[in-house]
Amino acid sequence: KFVGSNGKKYEIHANITETYPSTPPVWFADSEDTSVTNAVQILSNTSGRDNHVINQVGILLKELCRLHSVPEPEELERLALGIWSCAVPMEAPPTPPHNDDDDEEEDDAEDEEDLHLEMDDPDTASKNKGDEMGVEHLAVLERLRQTQRQDHLKGSVSGSVQATDRLMKELRDIYRSDSFKKGMYSIDLVSESLYEWNVRLMSVDPDSPLHNDLVELKEKEGNDSILLNMHFKETYPFEPPFVRVVHPIISGGYVLVGGAICMELLTKQGWSSAYTVEAVIMQIAATLVKGKARIQFGAPKVVGQGQYSLARAQQSFKSLVQIHEKNGKYFKFPINSNCVIQFCLLKASQYYFTETSSSFIYRQSILQIIIPCTSLIIHTCL
């Protein structure tokens, strides 16, 4: 929790993934303050020692203090000293005397060892460089480059140069990512298009009910992943991608009608062009767990009969954002079995409640959003 210069408190959370400390924790804050979101974004670009959570806390505090023009706390310096003191080697014990013959033998052995290391280093570096990205992923990037070149010659370029360049970089970085290589998620381009991705989340918090549901899903359907669909506009990265759940049907986890995901990060107000696609994916995985997402095993499996579709997802997300922008409301929808709903209204409204078994309806003028829930209908007249 950070307290700014005006006394406002900001709560910032970290989700430590299975690849920690090879990759940094995923940080997120329930705040629209750009100073906070920008500070949090810096933490996704660290490497090495800076991936450790204590170092990340130090980096975050320094950046927040700088952006809010407040002095750094004294504890921050002691924290840094404590980190480095752990890395200071202990004083070596005195060694017994050696005769000259032993010294010569040790020198020869050290020379041989040094020579061995010097010979191995170039090969190791070359091997690591070659293993940085799989052959199949290099082939995907090359096909995309060839397609872009041909489209440019034909004059049928889709998207924008800026969006295409950024998405190529994002895809390349993902192919090199430790999280991707360790199978936490996978990426497939829909029809070889840079502007539409299918993402499979294959790893969530093992202590969560969602993880247990995925295990059961594998037993029943042979599939243990959550399929997400990401649409990027030509205005990317200055506008967020549209992300929805495709399969399986999920309750809770801030998942709305049609599979849309209610996250401030995915709105224009909460988005930052500095966010990487991988950071978005990891944040969605953390949000599903935080919102107590559960798989609905009794839901229809046929797409036409199910709840999820692109059109319905876009409509529900658009309507929710419009209400937020028009009336100055802050919405937080954990659509779980308890139907916990928090409204912060800037103008007075009147509500009345009736029971139902199928849906939750919020009505404003002629606008109607239907969100599957358990036992509540709310009608609002403004």
mmCIF file of C-alpha atoms in Angstrom:
data_model
loop_
_atom_site.group_PDB
_atom_site.id
_atom_site.type_symbol
_atom_site.label_atom_id
_atom_site.label_comp_id
_atom_site.label_asym_id
_atom_site.label_seq_id
_atom_site.Cartn_x
_atom_site.Cartn_y
_atom_site.Cartn_z
ATOM 1 C CA LYS A 1 0.000 0.000 0.000
ATOM 2 C CA PHE A 2 1.448 3.377 -1.084
ATOM 3 C CA VAL A 3 0.328 6.763 0.284
ATOM 4 C CA GLY A 4 0.730 9.661 -2.160
ATOM 5 C CA SER A 5 1.550 13.294 -1.433
ATOM 6 C CA ASN A 6 -2.160 14.141 -1.156
ATOM 7 C CA GLY A 7 -2.764 11.354 1.356
ATOM 8 C CA LYS A 8 -4.504 9.094 -1.157
ATOM 9 C CA LYS A 9 -3.824 5.391 -0.663
ATOM 10 C CA TYR A 10 -3.068 3.006 -3.529
ATOM 11 C CA GLU A 11 -3.198 -0.765 -3.146
ATOM 12 C CA ILE A 12 -0.821 -2.634 -5.433
ATOM 13 C CA HIS A 13 -0.755 -6.429 -5.634
ATOM 14 C CA ALA A 14 1.704 -8.966 -7.028
ATOM 15 C CA ASN A 15 0.999 -12.419 -8.407
ATOM 16 C CA ILE A 16 4.036 -14.727 -8.312
ATOM 17 C CA THR A 17 3.932 -17.197 -11.203
ATOM 18 C CA GLU A 18 5.426 -20.669 -11.534
ATOM 19 C CA THR A 19 8.370 -19.311 -13.534
ATOM 20 C CA TYR A 20 9.505 -16.969 -10.727
ATOM 21 C CA PRO A 21 12.272 -15.791 -10.409
ATOM 22 C CA SER A 22 13.114 -16.464 -14.068
ATOM 23 C CA THR A 23 10.310 -14.023 -14.805
ATOM 24 C CA PRO A 24 9.182 -11.158 -12.558
ATOM 25 C CA PRO A 25 5.919 -11.243 -10.587
ATOM 26 C CA VAL A 26 2.806 -9.877 -12.311
ATOM 27 C CA TRP A 27 1.810 -6.619 -10.614
ATOM 28 C CA PHE A 28 -1.562 -4.872 -10.837
ATOM 29 C CA ALA A 29 -3.330 -1.985 -9.124
ATOM 30 C CA ASP A 30 -7.042 -1.131 -8.909
ATOM 31 C CA SER A 31 -6.409 2.494 -9.835
ATOM 32 C CA GLU A 32 -6.834 4.739 -12.870
ATOM 33 C CA ASP A 33 -3.932 6.974 -11.798
ATOM 34 C CA THR A 34 -1.422 6.913 -14.673
ATOM 35 C CA SER A 35 1.473 7.471 -12.285
ATOM 36 C CA VAL A 36 0.637 4.189 -10.577
ATOM 37 C CA THR A 37 0.005 2.198 -13.761
ATOM 38 C CA ASN A 38 3.213 3.486 -15.346
ATOM 39 C CA ALA A 39 5.232 2.586 -12.253
ATOM 40 C CA VAL A 40 3.729 -0.904 -12.195
ATOM 41 C CA GLN A 41 4.451 -1.422 -15.895
ATOM 42 C CA ILE A 42 8.182 -0.844 -15.350
ATOM 43 C CA LEU A 43 8.297 -3.991 -13.210
ATOM 44 C CA SER A 44 7.379 -6.234 -16.158
ATOM 45 C CA ASN A 45 10.566 -5.279 -18.019
ATOM 46 C CA THR A 46 13.126 -6.361 -15.417
ATOM 47 C CA SER A 47 15.578 -9.252 -15.588
ATOM 48 C CA GLY A 48 18.066 -11.145 -13.451
ATOM 49 C CA ARG A 49 18.330 -10.039 -9.816
ATOM 50 C CA ASP A 50 15.682 -7.346 -10.352
ATOM 51 C CA ASN A 51 13.069 -10.082 -10.891
ATOM 52 C CA HIS A 52 13.197 -10.906 -7.165
ATOM 53 C CA VAL A 53 10.201 -9.557 -5.296
ATOM 54 C CA ILE A 54 12.199 -7.558 -2.731
ATOM 55 C CA ASN A 55 14.102 -5.792 -5.489
ATOM 56 C CA GLN A 56 10.822 -5.209 -7.309
ATOM 57 C CA VAL A 57 9.360 -3.567 -4.216
ATOM 58 C CA GLY A 58 12.371 -1.263 -4.063
ATOM 59 C CA ILE A 59 12.073 -0.331 -7.750
ATOM 60 C CA LEU A 60 8.332 0.292 -7.376
ATOM 61 C CA LEU A 61 8.728 2.482 -4.284
ATOM 62 C CA LYS A 62 11.472 4.592 -5.858
ATOM 63 C CA GLU A 63 9.385 5.186 -8.982
ATOM 64 C CA LEU A 64 6.217 6.007 -7.028
ATOM 65 C CA CYS A 65 8.099 8.421 -4.749
ATOM 66 C CA ARG A 66 9.571 10.127 -7.802
ATOM 67 C CA LEU A 67 6.245 10.422 -9.632
ATOM 68 C CA HIS A 68 4.411 11.685 -6.535
ATOM 69 C CA SER A 69 7.249 14.007 -5.461
ATOM 70 C CA VAL A 70 7.551 12.487 -2.003
ATOM 71 C CA PRO A 71 10.823 11.623 -0.230
ATOM 72 C CA GLU A 72 11.955 8.028 -0.250
ATOM 73 C CA PRO A 73 11.457 6.304 3.132
ATOM 74 C CA GLU A 74 14.569 5.495 5.147
ATOM 75 C CA GLU A 75 13.551 1.845 5.204
ATOM 76 C CA LEU A 76 14.107 1.694 1.451
ATOM 77 C CA GLU A 77 17.864 2.171 1.832
ATOM 78 C CA ARG A 78 18.035 -0.424 4.597
ATOM 79 C CA LEU A 79 16.056 -2.794 2.398
ATOM 80 C CA ALA A 80 18.647 -2.432 -0.362
ATOM 81 C CA LEU A 81 21.495 -2.941 2.104
ATOM 82 C CA GLY A 82 19.809 -6.049 3.421
ATOM 83 C CA ILE A 83 19.536 -7.481 -0.088
ATOM 84 C CA TRP A 84 23.169 -6.916 -0.952
ATOM 85 C CA SER A 85 24.454 -8.098 2.433
ATOM 86 C CA CYS A 86 23.011 -11.497 1.629
ATOM 87 C CA ALA A 87 25.154 -11.581 -1.491
ATOM 88 C CA VAL A 88 28.449 -10.676 0.269
ATOM 89 C CA PRO A 89 30.611 -13.798 0.421
ATOM 90 C CA MET A 90 31.885 -14.974 3.795
ATOM 91 C CA GLU A 91 35.542 -14.506 4.581
ATOM 92 C CA ALA A 92 37.493 -17.564 3.503
ATOM 93 C CA PRO A 93 39.244 -19.523 6.273
ATOM 94 C CA PRO A 94 43.052 -19.524 6.303
ATOM 95 C CA THR A 95 44.573 -22.186 4.078
ATOM 96 C CA PRO A 96 47.436 -24.436 5.132
ATOM 97 C CA PRO A 97 50.864 -23.798 3.572
ATOM 98 C CA HIS A 98 51.732 -25.588 0.333
ATOM 99 C CA ASN A 99 55.082 -26.524 -1.040
ATOM 100 C CA ASP A 100 56.271 -25.302 -4.412
ATOM 101 C CA ASP A 101 55.556 -28.598 -6.160
ATOM 102 C CA ASP A 102 51.910 -28.494 -5.094
ATOM 103 C CA ASP A 103 51.629 -24.889 -6.300
ATOM 104 C CA GLU A 104 53.000 -25.822 -9.715
ATOM 105 C CA GLU A 105 50.547 -28.724 -10.018
ATOM 106 C CA GLU A 106 47.631 -26.476 -9.010
ATOM 107 C CA ASP A 107 48.726 -23.810 -11.504
ATOM 108 C CA ASP A 108 48.811 -26.394 -14.279
ATOM 109 C CA ALA A 109 45.363 -27.655 -13.304
ATOM 110 C CA GLU A 110 43.976 -24.105 -13.243
ATOM 111 C CA ASP A 111 45.494 -23.384 -16.656
ATOM 112 C CA GLU A 112 43.840 -26.498 -18.071
ATOM 113 C CA GLU A 113 40.521 -25.532 -16.472
ATOM 114 C CA ASP A 114 40.738 -21.983 -17.831
ATOM 115 C CA LEU A 115 41.530 -23.311 -21.279
ATOM 116 C CA HIS A 116 38.554 -25.653 -21.071
ATOM 117 C CA LEU A 117 36.227 -22.806 -20.107
ATOM 118 C CA GLU A 118 37.556 -20.548 -22.835
ATOM 119 C CA MET A 119 36.923 -23.251 -25.403
ATOM 120 C CA ASP A 120 33.414 -23.951 -24.099
ATOM 121 C CA ASP A 121 32.185 -20.352 -23.841
ATOM 122 C CA PRO A 122 31.719 -19.670 -27.595
ATOM 123 C CA ASP A 123 29.890 -22.959 -28.093
ATOM 124 C CA THR A 124 27.652 -22.357 -25.083
ATOM 125 C CA ALA A 125 26.815 -18.837 -26.222
ATOM 126 C CA SER A 126 26.046 -20.090 -29.713
ATOM 127 C CA LYS A 127 23.840 -22.870 -28.338
ATOM 128 C CA ASN A 128 21.930 -20.499 -26.065
ATOM 129 C CA LYS A 129 21.385 -18.127 -28.950
ATOM 130 C CA GLY A 130 20.101 -20.951 -31.127
ATOM 131 C CA ASP A 131 17.735 -22.178 -28.401
ATOM 132 C CA GLU A 132 16.315 -18.693 -27.845
ATOM 133 C CA MET A 133 13.471 -19.348 -30.281
ATOM 134 C CA GLY A 134 12.143 -22.565 -31.770
ATOM 135 C CA VAL A 135 12.497 -23.310 -35.476
ATOM 136 C CA GLU A 136 8.722 -23.433 -35.943
ATOM 137 C CA HIS A 137 8.360 -19.990 -34.381
ATOM 138 C CA LEU A 138 11.089 -18.556 -36.583
ATOM 139 C CA ALA A 139 9.169 -19.981 -39.541
ATOM 140 C CA VAL A 140 5.966 -18.242 -38.388
ATOM 141 C CA LEU A 141 7.734 -14.876 -38.164
ATOM 142 C CA GLU A 142 9.292 -15.379 -41.587
ATOM 143 C CA ARG A 143 5.916 -16.247 -43.154
ATOM 144 C CA LEU A 144 4.421 -13.118 -41.631
ATOM 145 C CA ARG A 145 7.229 -10.980 -43.041
ATOM 146 C CA GLN A 146 6.765 -12.519 -46.487
ATOM 147 C CA THR A 147 3.000 -11.944 -46.339
ATOM 148 C CA GLN A 148 3.471 -8.318 -45.314
ATOM 149 C CA ARG A 149 5.919 -7.784 -48.168
ATOM 150 C CA GLN A 150 3.523 -9.284 -50.716
ATOM 151 C CA ASP A 151 0.567 -7.281 -49.396
ATOM 152 C CA HIS A 152 2.634 -4.116 -49.626
ATOM 153 C CA LEU A 153 3.509 -4.839 -53.257
ATOM 154 C CA LYS A 154 -0.153 -5.543 -54.060
ATOM 155 C CA GLY A 155 -1.299 -2.413 -52.248
ATOM 156 C CA SER A 156 -3.600 -4.431 -49.998
ATOM 157 C CA VAL A 157 -1.978 -3.736 -46.654
ATOM 158 C CA SER A 158 -4.244 -4.354 -43.662
ATOM 159 C CA GLY A 159 -3.868 -2.602 -40.341
ATOM 160 C CA SER A 160 -1.275 0.088 -39.762
ATOM 161 C CA VAL A 161 2.503 0.091 -39.948
ATOM 162 C CA GLN A 162 2.816 1.009 -36.280
ATOM 163 C CA ALA A 163 0.422 -1.692 -35.092
ATOM 164 C CA THR A 164 2.015 -4.331 -37.324
ATOM 165 C CA ASP A 165 5.538 -3.511 -36.148
ATOM 166 C CA ARG A 166 4.487 -3.580 -32.501
ATOM 167 C CA LEU A 167 2.603 -6.872 -32.867
ATOM 168 C CA MET A 168 5.591 -8.462 -34.619
ATOM 169 C CA LYS A 169 7.764 -7.395 -31.704
ATOM 170 C CA GLU A 170 5.221 -8.692 -29.178
ATOM 171 C CA LEU A 171 5.022 -12.069 -30.921
ATOM 172 C CA ARG A 172 8.807 -12.321 -31.147
ATOM 173 C CA ASP A 173 9.194 -11.481 -27.444
ATOM 174 C CA ILE A 174 6.579 -14.082 -26.512
ATOM 175 C CA TYR A 175 8.375 -16.794 -28.488
ATOM 176 C CA ARG A 176 11.492 -15.955 -26.448
ATOM 177 C CA SER A 177 9.623 -15.755 -23.141
ATOM 178 C CA ASP A 178 10.314 -18.255 -20.357
ATOM 179 C CA SER A 179 6.613 -18.337 -19.453
ATOM 180 C CA PHE A 180 5.756 -19.333 -23.029
ATOM 181 C CA LYS A 181 8.533 -21.926 -23.247
ATOM 182 C CA LYS A 182 7.454 -23.502 -19.956
ATOM 183 C CA GLY A 183 3.922 -23.999 -21.261
ATOM 184 C CA MET A 184 2.049 -21.519 -19.102
ATOM 185 C CA TYR A 185 0.171 -20.423 -22.228
ATOM 186 C CA SER A 186 0.258 -20.902 -25.995
ATOM 187 C CA ILE A 187 -0.363 -18.612 -28.970
ATOM 188 C CA ASP A 188 -2.003 -19.335 -32.335
ATOM 189 C CA LEU A 189 -2.611 -16.712 -35.021
ATOM 190 C CA VAL A 190 -6.102 -16.968 -36.508
ATOM 191 C CA SER A 191 -5.753 -17.368 -40.300
ATOM 192 C CA GLU A 192 -2.096 -16.256 -40.027
ATOM 193 C CA SER A 193 -3.287 -12.782 -39.025
ATOM 194 C CA LEU A 194 -1.273 -10.622 -36.649
ATOM 195 C CA TYR A 195 -4.477 -8.877 -35.617
ATOM 196 C CA GLU A 196 -6.318 -11.883 -34.154
ATOM 197 C CA TRP A 197 -4.784 -14.319 -31.684
ATOM 198 C CA ASN A 198 -6.071 -17.415 -29.930
ATOM 199 C CA VAL A 199 -4.435 -17.775 -26.522
ATOM 200 C CA ARG A 200 -4.673 -20.897 -24.383
ATOM 201 C CA LEU A 201 -4.143 -20.434 -20.649
ATOM 202 C CA MET A 202 -2.710 -23.723 -19.457
ATOM 203 C CA SER A 203 -1.523 -22.731 -15.995
ATOM 204 C CA VAL A 204 -3.302 -20.976 -13.142
ATOM 205 C CA ASP A 205 -2.711 -20.870 -9.397
ATOM 206 C CA PRO A 206 -2.535 -24.570 -8.369
ATOM 207 C CA ASP A 207 -4.274 -23.764 -5.073
ATOM 208 C CA SER A 208 -7.318 -22.245 -6.800
ATOM 209 C CA PRO A 209 -10.674 -23.948 -7.486
ATOM 210 C CA LEU A 210 -10.187 -23.033 -11.164
ATOM 211 C CA HIS A 211 -7.103 -25.257 -11.307
ATOM 212 C CA ASN A 212 -9.132 -28.178 -9.962
ATOM 213 C CA ASP A 213 -11.824 -27.455 -12.548
ATOM 214 C CA LEU A 214 -9.209 -27.589 -15.332
ATOM 215 C CA VAL A 215 -8.078 -30.996 -14.067
ATOM 216 C CA GLU A 216 -11.684 -32.195 -14.197
ATOM 217 C CA LEU A 217 -12.113 -30.645 -17.645
ATOM 218 C CA LYS A 218 -9.172 -32.671 -18.922
ATOM 219 C CA GLU A 219 -10.722 -35.869 -17.578
ATOM 220 C CA LYS A 220 -14.072 -35.118 -19.225
ATOM 221 C CA GLU A 221 -13.048 -33.448 -22.496
ATOM 222 C CA GLY A 222 -9.318 -34.056 -22.842
ATOM 223 C CA ASN A 223 -8.716 -30.303 -22.636
ATOM 224 C CA ASP A 224 -7.072 -28.570 -19.687
ATOM 225 C CA SER A 225 -6.863 -24.984 -20.928
ATOM 226 C CA ILE A 226 -8.934 -21.807 -21.162
ATOM 227 C CA LEU A 227 -9.216 -20.485 -24.708
ATOM 228 C CA LEU A 228 -9.062 -16.696 -25.076
ATOM 229 C CA ASN A 229 -9.506 -14.701 -28.268
ATOM 230 C CA MET A 230 -7.682 -11.374 -28.716
ATOM 231 C CA HIS A 231 -8.594 -8.799 -31.401
ATOM 232 C CA PHE A 232 -6.162 -5.956 -32.113
ATOM 233 C CA LYS A 233 -7.163 -2.774 -33.944
ATOM 234 C CA GLU A 234 -4.961 -0.750 -36.288
ATOM 235 C CA THR A 235 -4.753 1.806 -33.459
ATOM 236 C CA TYR A 236 -2.849 -0.662 -31.266
ATOM 237 C CA PRO A 237 -0.867 -0.138 -29.019
ATOM 238 C CA PHE A 238 -2.685 3.113 -28.212
ATOM 239 C CA GLU A 239 -5.942 1.217 -27.707
ATOM 240 C CA PRO A 240 -6.263 -2.081 -25.822
ATOM 241 C CA PRO A 241 -7.052 -5.378 -27.536
ATOM 242 C CA PHE A 242 -10.536 -6.810 -27.147
ATOM 243 C CA VAL A 243 -10.249 -10.034 -25.170
ATOM 244 C CA ARG A 244 -12.959 -12.611 -24.549
ATOM 245 C CA VAL A 245 -13.256 -16.144 -23.235
ATOM 246 C CA VAL A 246 -14.187 -18.655 -25.943
ATOM 247 C CA HIS A 247 -14.163 -21.938 -24.000
ATOM 248 C CA PRO A 248 -15.137 -23.252 -21.501
ATOM 249 C CA ILE A 249 -18.159 -21.414 -20.101
ATOM 250 C CA ILE A 250 -17.052 -19.650 -16.916
ATOM 251 C CA SER A 251 -18.917 -18.107 -14.012
ATOM 252 C CA GLY A 252 -17.174 -15.584 -11.804
ATOM 253 C CA GLY A 253 -13.717 -14.275 -12.606
ATOM 254 C CA TYR A 254 -15.192 -10.997 -13.920
ATOM 255 C CA VAL A 255 -16.376 -12.788 -17.088
ATOM 256 C CA LEU A 256 -19.464 -11.134 -18.633
ATOM 257 C CA VAL A 257 -22.016 -12.017 -21.308
ATOM 258 C CA GLY A 258 -20.539 -13.598 -24.416
ATOM 259 C CA GLY A 259 -17.217 -14.151 -22.651
ATOM 260 C CA ALA A 260 -16.152 -10.499 -22.353
ATOM 261 C CA ILE A 261 -13.816 -9.768 -19.440
ATOM 262 C CA CYS A 262 -14.556 -6.869 -17.100
ATOM 263 C CA MET A 263 -11.084 -5.462 -16.418
ATOM 264 C CA GLU A 264 -10.106 -1.810 -16.236
ATOM 265 C CA LEU A 265 -6.848 -2.764 -17.939
ATOM 266 C CA LEU A 266 -8.817 -3.611 -21.101
ATOM 267 C CA THR A 267 -10.596 -0.232 -21.304
ATOM 268 C CA LYS A 268 -9.273 2.931 -22.941
ATOM 269 C CA GLN A 269 -9.204 4.650 -19.556
ATOM 270 C CA GLY A 270 -7.136 1.940 -17.895
ATOM 271 C CA TRP A 271 -4.923 1.002 -20.828
ATOM 272 C CA SER A 272 -1.297 2.037 -21.359
ATOM 273 C CA SER A 273 0.639 1.585 -24.604
ATOM 274 C CA ALA A 274 3.541 0.334 -22.476
ATOM 275 C CA TYR A 275 1.656 -2.853 -21.543
ATOM 276 C CA THR A 276 2.950 -5.971 -23.263
ATOM 277 C CA VAL A 277 0.689 -8.721 -24.569
ATOM 278 C CA GLU A 278 2.287 -11.230 -22.214
ATOM 279 C CA ALA A 279 1.628 -8.937 -19.244
ATOM 280 C CA VAL A 280 -2.043 -8.748 -20.296
ATOM 281 C CA ILE A 281 -2.269 -12.538 -20.565
ATOM 282 C CA MET A 282 -0.710 -13.080 -17.149
ATOM 283 C CA GLN A 283 -2.936 -10.397 -15.630
ATOM 284 C CA ILE A 284 -6.051 -12.091 -17.030
ATOM 285 C CA ALA A 285 -4.933 -15.402 -15.520
ATOM 286 C CA ALA A 286 -4.477 -13.700 -12.135
ATOM 287 C CA THR A 287 -7.828 -11.885 -12.425
ATOM 288 C CA LEU A 288 -9.737 -15.097 -13.163
ATOM 289 C CA VAL A 289 -8.336 -16.639 -9.992
ATOM 290 C CA LYS A 290 -8.913 -13.476 -7.960
ATOM 291 C CA GLY A 291 -12.550 -13.368 -9.108
ATOM 292 C CA LYS A 292 -13.072 -17.016 -8.087
ATOM 293 C CA ALA A 293 -13.768 -18.184 -11.644
ATOM 294 C CA ARG A 294 -15.377 -21.625 -11.980
ATOM 295 C CA ILE A 295 -16.038 -23.741 -15.055
ATOM 296 C CA GLN A 296 -19.716 -24.451 -15.776
ATOM 297 C CA PHE A 297 -19.650 -28.109 -16.784
ATOM 298 C CA GLY A 298 -23.388 -28.230 -17.455
ATOM 299 C CA ALA A 299 -23.273 -25.411 -20.038
ATOM 300 C CA PRO A 300 -24.069 -26.190 -23.716
ATOM 301 C CA LYS A 301 -21.001 -27.211 -25.715
ATOM 302 C CA VAL A 302 -22.342 -26.172 -29.127
ATOM 303 C CA VAL A 303 -21.319 -22.605 -29.966
ATOM 304 C CA GLY A 304 -24.713 -21.685 -31.376
ATOM 305 C CA GLN A 305 -26.459 -22.857 -28.215
ATOM 306 C CA GLY A 306 -23.961 -21.520 -25.702
ATOM 307 C CA GLN A 307 -23.603 -18.166 -24.040
ATOM 308 C CA TYR A 308 -20.365 -17.093 -25.737
ATOM 309 C CA SER A 309 -20.018 -15.293 -29.067
ATOM 310 C CA LEU A 310 -17.986 -12.354 -30.354
ATOM 311 C CA ALA A 311 -21.052 -10.196 -31.045
ATOM 312 C CA ARG A 312 -22.555 -10.728 -27.589
ATOM 313 C CA ALA A 313 -19.220 -10.170 -25.892
ATOM 314 C CA GLN A 314 -18.626 -6.904 -27.755
ATOM 315 C CA GLN A 315 -22.144 -5.650 -27.033
ATOM 316 C CA SER A 316 -22.029 -6.370 -23.302
ATOM 317 C CA PHE A 317 -18.578 -4.824 -22.929
ATOM 318 C CA LYS A 318 -19.517 -1.763 -24.997
ATOM 319 C CA SER A 319 -22.720 -1.190 -23.026
ATOM 320 C CA LEU A 320 -20.918 -1.458 -19.718
ATOM 321 C CA VAL A 321 -18.253 1.045 -20.788
ATOM 322 C CA GLN A 322 -20.905 3.459 -22.114
ATOM 323 C CA ILE A 323 -22.711 3.478 -18.778
ATOM 324 C CA HIS A 324 -19.419 4.049 -17.009
ATOM 325 C CA GLU A 325 -18.453 6.974 -19.251
ATOM 326 C CA LYS A 326 -21.907 8.593 -19.374
ATOM 327 C CA ASN A 327 -22.878 8.488 -15.723
ATOM 328 C CA GLY A 328 -19.529 8.517 -13.950
ATOM 329 C CA LYS A 329 -19.994 5.149 -12.325
ATOM 330 C CA TYR A 330 -17.291 2.780 -11.237
ATOM 331 C CA PHE A 331 -18.306 -0.831 -11.904
ATOM 332 C CA LYS A 332 -16.752 -3.871 -10.384
ATOM 333 C CA PHE A 333 -18.521 -7.093 -11.344
ATOM 334 C CA PRO A 334 -17.349 -10.318 -9.721
ATOM 335 C CA ILE A 335 -20.162 -12.361 -11.265
ATOM 336 C CA ASN A 336 -19.982 -15.312 -8.871
ATOM 337 C CA SER A 337 -22.535 -17.399 -7.026
ATOM 338 C CA ASN A 338 -23.145 -14.623 -4.513
ATOM 339 C CA CYS A 339 -23.567 -11.994 -7.242
ATOM 340 C CA VAL A 340 -21.449 -9.424 -5.396
ATOM 341 C CA ILE A 341 -22.089 -6.041 -7.020
ATOM 342 C CA GLN A 342 -20.458 -2.770 -6.075
ATOM 343 C CA PHE A 343 -21.794 0.525 -7.401
ATOM 344 C CA CYS A 344 -20.220 3.915 -6.675
ATOM 345 C CA LEU A 345 -22.780 6.380 -8.024
ATOM 346 C CA LEU A 346 -22.148 10.071 -8.528
ATOM 347 C CA LYS A 347 -25.847 10.865 -8.783
ATOM 348 C CA ALA A 348 -28.867 9.637 -6.865
ATOM 349 C CA SER A 349 -30.804 6.699 -8.269
ATOM 350 C CA GLN A 350 -33.698 4.536 -7.137
ATOM 351 C CA TYR A 351 -33.594 0.768 -7.209
ATOM 352 C CA TYR A 352 -36.012 -2.007 -6.602
ATOM 353 C CA PHE A 353 -35.231 -5.711 -6.534
ATOM 354 C CA THR A 354 -37.132 -8.798 -7.663
ATOM 355 C CA GLU A 355 -36.156 -12.448 -7.569
ATOM 356 C CA THR A 356 -35.427 -14.581 -10.628
ATOM 357 C CA SER A 357 -33.554 -17.790 -11.385
ATOM 358 C CA SER A 358 -31.825 -16.921 -14.633
ATOM 359 C CA SER A 359 -30.418 -13.458 -15.047
ATOM 360 C CA PHE A 360 -29.431 -10.093 -13.685
ATOM 361 C CA ILE A 361 -30.783 -7.109 -15.602
ATOM 362 C CA TYR A 362 -29.670 -3.523 -15.232
ATOM 363 C CA ARG A 363 -31.942 -1.153 -17.164
ATOM 364 C CA GLN A 364 -31.164 2.480 -17.917
ATOM 365 C CA SER A 365 -33.667 4.213 -20.220
ATOM 366 C CA ILE A 366 -33.985 1.726 -23.093
ATOM 367 C CA LEU A 367 -30.499 0.302 -22.549
ATOM 368 C CA GLN A 368 -30.495 -3.212 -21.185
ATOM 369 C CA ILE A 369 -27.619 -5.464 -20.259
ATOM 370 C CA ILE A 370 -28.349 -9.059 -19.432
ATOM 371 C CA ILE A 371 -25.678 -10.764 -17.343
ATOM 372 C CA PRO A 372 -26.163 -14.442 -16.402
ATOM 373 C CA CYS A 373 -26.211 -14.731 -12.647
ATOM 374 C CA THR A 374 -28.049 -16.606 -9.923
ATOM 375 C CA SER A 375 -31.003 -14.881 -8.328
ATOM 376 C CA LEU A 376 -31.300 -11.160 -8.896
ATOM 377 C CA ILE A 377 -32.951 -8.618 -11.183
ATOM 378 C CA ILE A 378 -32.232 -4.927 -10.687
ATOM 379 C CA HIS A 379 -34.269 -2.300 -12.548
ATOM 380 C CA THR A 380 -32.899 1.229 -12.458
ATOM 381 C CA CYS A 381 -34.776 4.390 -13.411
ATOM 382 C CA LEU A 382 -32.642 7.542 -13.702
#
